[in-house]
PDB file of C-alpha atoms in Angstrom:
ATOM      1  CA  GLU A 506    -173.234 -19.158 190.127  1.00  0.00           C
ATOM      2  CA  ALA A 507    -175.355 -18.860 186.994  1.00  0.00           C
ATOM      3  CA  LEU A 508    -172.724 -20.360 184.675  1.00  0.00           C
ATOM      4  CA  GLU A 509    -172.453 -23.419 186.900  1.00  0.00           C
ATOM      5  CA  ALA A 510    -176.241 -23.818 186.841  1.00  0.00           C
ATOM      6  CA  ALA A 511    -176.239 -23.644 183.028  1.00  0.00           C
ATOM      7  CA  VAL A 512    -173.428 -26.224 182.879  1.00  0.00           C
ATOM      8  CA  ASN A 513    -175.180 -28.565 185.325  1.00  0.00           C
ATOM      9  CA  GLY A 514    -178.491 -28.326 183.467  1.00  0.00           C
ATOM     10  CA  LEU A 515    -176.883 -29.155 180.126  1.00  0.00           C
ATOM     11  CA  ALA A 516    -174.794 -31.969 181.644  1.00  0.00           C
ATOM     12  CA  GLU A 517    -177.984 -33.480 183.058  1.00  0.00           C
ATOM     13  CA  LEU A 518    -179.659 -33.411 179.627  1.00  0.00           C
ATOM     14  CA  ILE A 519    -176.603 -34.911 177.922  1.00  0.00           C
ATOM     15  CA  SER A 520    -176.301 -37.704 180.486  1.00  0.00           C
ATOM     16  CA  GLY A 521    -180.019 -38.462 180.117  1.00  0.00           C
ATOM     17  CA  GLY A 522    -179.290 -39.543 176.551  1.00  0.00           C
ATOM     18  CA  LYS A 523    -182.803 -38.716 175.348  1.00  0.00           C
ATOM     19  CA  ASN A 524    -181.963 -35.570 173.351  1.00  0.00           C
ATOM     20  CA  ASP A 525    -180.439 -35.412 169.893  1.00  0.00           C
ATOM     21  CA  GLU A 526    -177.679 -32.996 168.843  1.00  0.00           C
ATOM     22  CA  GLU A 527    -180.134 -30.390 167.621  1.00  0.00           C
ATOM     23  CA  ASP A 528    -182.011 -30.402 170.945  1.00  0.00           C
ATOM     24  CA  LEU A 529    -178.784 -30.198 172.931  1.00  0.00           C
ATOM     25  CA  ALA A 530    -177.460 -27.337 170.783  1.00  0.00           C
ATOM     26  CA  LEU A 531    -180.753 -25.515 171.347  1.00  0.00           C
ATOM     27  CA  GLN A 532    -180.446 -26.153 175.102  1.00  0.00           C
ATOM     28  CA  CYS A 533    -176.969 -24.587 174.939  1.00  0.00           C
ATOM     29  CA  VAL A 534    -178.451 -21.466 173.348  1.00  0.00           C
ATOM     30  CA  MET A 535    -181.247 -21.369 175.921  1.00  0.00           C
ATOM     31  CA  ALA A 536    -178.801 -21.807 178.824  1.00  0.00           C
ATOM     32  CA  GLN A 537    -176.708 -18.964 177.435  1.00  0.00           C
ATOM     33  CA  THR A 538    -179.632 -16.564 176.839  1.00  0.00           C
ATOM     34  CA  ASN A 539    -181.506 -17.429 180.048  1.00  0.00           C
ATOM     35  CA  GLY A 540    -178.318 -16.947 182.046  1.00  0.00           C
ATOM     36  CA  GLY A 541    -177.677 -13.590 180.406  1.00  0.00           C
ATOM     37  CA  PHE A 542    -174.354 -14.737 178.948  1.00  0.00           C
ATOM     38  CA  ALA A 543    -172.683 -13.689 175.711  1.00  0.00           C
ATOM     39  CA  PRO A 544    -173.186 -15.963 172.668  1.00  0.00           C
ATOM     40  CA  LEU A 545    -169.559 -17.123 172.892  1.00  0.00           C
ATOM     41  CA  ASP A 546    -170.324 -18.572 176.320  1.00  0.00           C
ATOM     42  CA  ARG A 547    -172.297 -21.348 174.572  1.00  0.00           C
ATOM     43  CA  THR A 548    -168.977 -22.964 173.718  1.00  0.00           C
ATOM     44  CA  ARG A 549    -167.788 -22.688 177.330  1.00  0.00           C
ATOM     45  CA  ILE A 550    -171.072 -24.104 178.670  1.00  0.00           C
ATOM     46  CA  LEU A 551    -170.948 -27.074 176.277  1.00  0.00           C
ATOM     47  CA  TYR A 552    -167.304 -27.885 177.013  1.00  0.00           C
ATOM     48  CA  LYS A 553    -167.770 -27.640 180.776  1.00  0.00           C
ATOM     49  CA  ALA A 554    -170.926 -29.782 180.659  1.00  0.00           C
ATOM     50  CA  LEU A 555    -169.115 -32.488 178.688  1.00  0.00           C
ATOM     51  CA  ALA A 556    -166.047 -32.183 180.958  1.00  0.00           C
ATOM     52  CA  LYS A 557    -168.294 -32.702 183.997  1.00  0.00           C
ATOM     53  CA  LEU A 558    -169.343 -36.012 182.395  1.00  0.00           C
ATOM     54  CA  ASP A 559    -165.722 -36.931 181.495  1.00  0.00           C
ATOM     55  CA  LYS A 560    -166.593 -36.607 177.805  1.00  0.00           C
ATOM     56  CA  VAL A 561    -163.797 -34.359 176.527  1.00  0.00           C
ATOM     57  CA  GLY A 562    -161.249 -37.017 175.568  1.00  0.00           C
ATOM     58  CA  PRO A 563    -160.479 -37.748 171.900  1.00  0.00           C
ATOM     59  CA  SER A 564    -163.081 -40.516 171.451  1.00  0.00           C
ATOM     60  CA  SER A 565    -165.780 -38.432 173.177  1.00  0.00           C
ATOM     61  CA  ILE A 566    -164.984 -35.491 170.903  1.00  0.00           C
ATOM     62  CA  GLU A 567    -165.542 -37.810 167.959  1.00  0.00           C
ATOM     63  CA  SER A 568    -168.899 -39.020 169.272  1.00  0.00           C
ATOM     64  CA  ASN A 569    -169.977 -35.434 170.088  1.00  0.00           C
ATOM     65  CA  SER A 570    -168.489 -33.773 167.005  1.00  0.00           C
ATOM     66  CA  GLY A 571    -171.906 -32.927 165.540  1.00  0.00           C
ATOM     67  CA  LEU A 572    -172.896 -31.129 168.741  1.00  0.00           C
ATOM     68  CA  PHE A 573    -169.593 -29.225 168.858  1.00  0.00           C
ATOM     69  CA  LYS A 574    -170.061 -28.174 165.206  1.00  0.00           C
ATOM     70  CA  ARG A 575    -173.520 -26.799 165.989  1.00  0.00           C
ATOM     71  CA  VAL A 576    -172.214 -24.722 168.902  1.00  0.00           C
ATOM     72  CA  VAL A 577    -168.630 -23.737 167.978  1.00  0.00           C
ATOM     73  CA  LYS A 578    -169.148 -21.345 165.070  1.00  0.00           C
ATOM     74  CA  GLY A 579    -166.578 -18.788 163.953  1.00  0.00           C
ATOM     75  CA  GLU A 580    -163.008 -17.969 164.893  1.00  0.00           C
ATOM     76  CA  ALA A 581    -163.810 -16.417 168.277  1.00  0.00           C
ATOM     77  CA  ALA A 582    -165.783 -19.525 169.325  1.00  0.00           C
ATOM     78  CA  GLN A 583    -162.830 -21.705 168.273  1.00  0.00           C
ATOM     79  CA  LEU A 584    -160.557 -19.634 170.531  1.00  0.00           C
ATOM     80  CA  VAL A 585    -163.064 -19.997 173.379  1.00  0.00           C
ATOM     81  CA  LEU A 586    -162.917 -23.776 172.859  1.00  0.00           C
ATOM     82  CA  ILE A 587    -159.103 -23.734 172.915  1.00  0.00           C
ATOM     83  CA  GLY A 588    -159.357 -21.604 176.075  1.00  0.00           C
ATOM     84  CA  ALA A 589    -161.539 -24.280 177.659  1.00  0.00           C
ATOM     85  CA  VAL A 590    -158.943 -26.913 176.703  1.00  0.00           C
ATOM     86  CA  GLU A 591    -156.215 -24.718 178.238  1.00  0.00           C
ATOM     87  CA  MET A 592    -158.073 -24.543 181.559  1.00  0.00           C
ATOM     88  CA  TYR A 593    -159.132 -28.188 181.623  1.00  0.00           C
ATOM     89  CA  TYR A 594    -155.715 -29.664 180.849  1.00  0.00           C
ATOM     90  CA  GLY A 595    -153.441 -26.832 182.020  1.00  0.00           C
ATOM     91  CA  MET A 596    -155.005 -26.094 185.409  1.00  0.00           C
ATOM     92  CA  GLU A 597    -157.801 -28.496 186.370  1.00  0.00           C
ATOM     93  CA  ASN A 598    -156.466 -31.861 185.132  1.00  0.00           C
ATOM     94  CA  THR A 599    -152.729 -31.498 184.608  1.00  0.00           C
ATOM     95  CA  ASP A 600    -152.297 -35.264 185.040  1.00  0.00           C
ATOM     96  CA  LEU A 601    -154.197 -35.685 181.740  1.00  0.00           C
ATOM     97  CA  CYS A 602    -152.203 -33.009 179.891  1.00  0.00           C
ATOM     98  CA  LYS A 603    -150.521 -35.635 177.702  1.00  0.00           C
ATOM     99  CA  LEU A 604    -153.891 -35.918 175.889  1.00  0.00           C
ATOM    100  CA  VAL A 605    -153.723 -32.325 174.578  1.00  0.00           C
ATOM    101  CA  PRO A 606    -152.297 -33.198 171.117  1.00  0.00           C
ATOM    102  CA  LEU A 607    -154.902 -35.955 170.665  1.00  0.00           C
ATOM    103  CA  VAL A 608    -157.724 -33.688 171.810  1.00  0.00           C
ATOM    104  CA  LEU A 609    -156.681 -30.875 169.467  1.00  0.00           C
ATOM    105  CA  LYS A 610    -156.261 -33.369 166.611  1.00  0.00           C
ATOM    106  CA  ALA A 611    -159.761 -34.743 167.249  1.00  0.00           C
ATOM    107  CA  PHE A 612    -161.207 -31.221 167.093  1.00  0.00           C
ATOM    108  CA  TYR A 613    -159.190 -30.572 163.907  1.00  0.00           C
ATOM    109  CA  ASP A 614    -160.110 -33.894 162.253  1.00  0.00           C
ATOM    110  CA  HIS A 615    -163.815 -33.166 162.793  1.00  0.00           C
ATOM    111  CA  ASP A 616    -163.572 -29.613 161.414  1.00  0.00           C
ATOM    112  CA  ILE A 617    -164.320 -27.987 164.752  1.00  0.00           C
ATOM    113  CA  LEU A 618    -160.936 -26.222 165.016  1.00  0.00           C
ATOM    114  CA  SER A 619    -159.253 -24.888 161.885  1.00  0.00           C
ATOM    115  CA  GLU A 620    -155.581 -25.233 161.065  1.00  0.00           C
ATOM    116  CA  ALA A 621    -155.167 -21.434 160.848  1.00  0.00           C
ATOM    117  CA  ILE A 622    -156.690 -20.890 164.323  1.00  0.00           C
ATOM    118  CA  LEU A 623    -154.594 -23.669 165.889  1.00  0.00           C
ATOM    119  CA  ILE A 624    -151.343 -22.377 164.425  1.00  0.00           C
ATOM    120  CA  SER A 625    -152.017 -18.712 165.275  1.00  0.00           C
ATOM    121  CA  TRP A 626    -153.008 -19.691 168.849  1.00  0.00           C
ATOM    122  CA  PHE A 627    -149.845 -21.751 169.226  1.00  0.00           C
ATOM    123  CA  LYS A 628    -147.547 -18.996 167.909  1.00  0.00           C
ATOM    124  CA  ALA A 629    -149.106 -16.227 170.038  1.00  0.00           C
ATOM    125  CA  MET A 630    -146.945 -15.284 173.000  1.00  0.00           C
ATOM    126  CA  ALA A 631    -149.835 -14.336 175.286  1.00  0.00           C
ATOM    127  CA  PRO A 632    -153.135 -16.043 176.075  1.00  0.00           C
ATOM    128  CA  SER A 633    -155.917 -15.245 173.624  1.00  0.00           C
ATOM    129  CA  GLU A 634    -158.522 -12.677 174.612  1.00  0.00           C
ATOM    130  CA  HIS A 635    -160.887 -15.657 174.875  1.00  0.00           C
ATOM    131  CA  SER A 636    -158.736 -17.577 177.371  1.00  0.00           C
ATOM    132  CA  SER A 637    -159.888 -17.621 180.974  1.00  0.00           C
ATOM    133  CA  LYS A 638    -158.580 -14.761 183.104  1.00  0.00           C
ATOM    134  CA  LYS A 639    -157.675 -17.453 185.657  1.00  0.00           C
ATOM    135  CA  LEU A 640    -155.242 -19.141 183.252  1.00  0.00           C
ATOM    136  CA  THR A 641    -151.651 -18.886 184.508  1.00  0.00           C
ATOM    137  CA  GLY A 642    -148.573 -18.488 182.324  1.00  0.00           C
ATOM    138  CA  ASP A 643    -147.327 -21.872 183.536  1.00  0.00           C
ATOM    139  CA  ALA A 644    -150.606 -23.566 182.578  1.00  0.00           C
ATOM    140  CA  LEU A 645    -150.518 -22.021 179.104  1.00  0.00           C
ATOM    141  CA  ALA A 646    -146.883 -23.070 178.660  1.00  0.00           C
ATOM    142  CA  LEU A 647    -147.736 -26.619 179.759  1.00  0.00           C
ATOM    143  CA  VAL A 648    -150.629 -26.932 177.288  1.00  0.00           C
ATOM    144  CA  LYS A 649    -148.611 -25.426 174.435  1.00  0.00           C
ATOM    145  CA  SER A 650    -145.634 -27.693 175.183  1.00  0.00           C
ATOM    146  CA  LYS A 651    -147.932 -30.711 174.878  1.00  0.00           C
ATOM    147  CA  ALA A 652    -149.645 -29.263 171.779  1.00  0.00           C
ATOM    148  CA  ALA A 653    -146.297 -28.675 170.033  1.00  0.00           C
ATOM    149  CA  VAL A 654    -146.034 -32.141 168.496  1.00  0.00           C
ATOM    150  CA  PHE A 655    -149.464 -31.828 166.860  1.00  0.00           C
ATOM    151  CA  ILE A 656    -148.915 -28.226 165.688  1.00  0.00           C
ATOM    152  CA  HIS A 657    -145.554 -29.176 164.143  1.00  0.00           C
ATOM    153  CA  TRP A 658    -147.251 -32.103 162.404  1.00  0.00           C
ATOM    154  CA  LEU A 659    -149.917 -29.703 161.082  1.00  0.00           C
ATOM    155  CA  GLU A 660    -147.293 -27.289 159.778  1.00  0.00           C
ATOM    156  CA  ASN A 661    -145.217 -30.052 158.164  1.00  0.00           C
ATOM    157  CA  ASN A 662    -148.293 -31.733 156.731  1.00  0.00           C
ATOM    158  CA  ASP A 663    -149.250 -28.412 155.158  1.00  0.00           C
ATOM    159  CA  GLU A 664    -145.745 -28.020 153.666  1.00  0.00           C
ATOM    160  CA  GLU A 665    -145.889 -31.556 152.254  1.00  0.00           C
ATOM    161  CA  ASP A 666    -149.288 -30.809 150.696  1.00  0.00           C
ATOM    162  CA  SER A 667    -147.951 -27.696 148.991  1.00  0.00           C
ATOM    163  CA  ASP A 668    -144.782 -29.580 147.899  1.00  0.00           C
ATOM    164  CA  SER A 669    -146.833 -32.387 146.375  1.00  0.00           C
ATOM    165  CA  SER A 670    -149.168 -29.981 144.590  1.00  0.00           C
ATOM    166  CA  ASN A 671    -146.131 -28.196 143.145  1.00  0.00           C
ATOM    167  CA  SER A 672    -144.679 -31.442 141.856  1.00  0.00           C
ATOM    168  CA  ASP A 673    -148.050 -32.334 140.326  1.00  0.00           C
ATOM    169  CA  SER A 674    -148.130 -29.110 138.347  1.00  0.00           C
ATOM    170  CA  ASP A 675    -144.538 -29.687 137.116  1.00  0.00           C
ATOM    171  CA  SER A 676    -145.614 -32.871 135.346  1.00  0.00           C
ATOM    172  CA  ASP A 677    -148.229 -31.078 133.187  1.00  0.00           C
TER     173      ASP A 677
END
């Protein structure tokens, strides 16, 4: 399959360690265009290539955050990335599903996933239009159940921020 070839080619370049983020991001674009894929597939290709190399855990996200930022651009691309997380942890590696809140937090901390996208994804009843068609309801429920602790923290953190800014303005 062409997508698999694109993933394997990028994984090979990443594992070679000779290319910088800019080169790898460009290779993502080339893999997408040469394979005849949609621009949003760049995100899928990158995630799958890093997953193939076991580089999608929280510390790997940190070390590859610059590459993710170059490839994951816009709300739709963020939903594609969440969709890749859903498949990886909800269907392909359920034994690692406990890492979901840490993975999402790493993407959030490095400004790859926005708070608004994370919260709207979590509250949606159905999979996003950018989730894999192979994703089952059980897999989505599993990922969201693990994500809940992080999403609740995000929501509460946001409330605390607005509470503290209100109290600051009261003291003027």
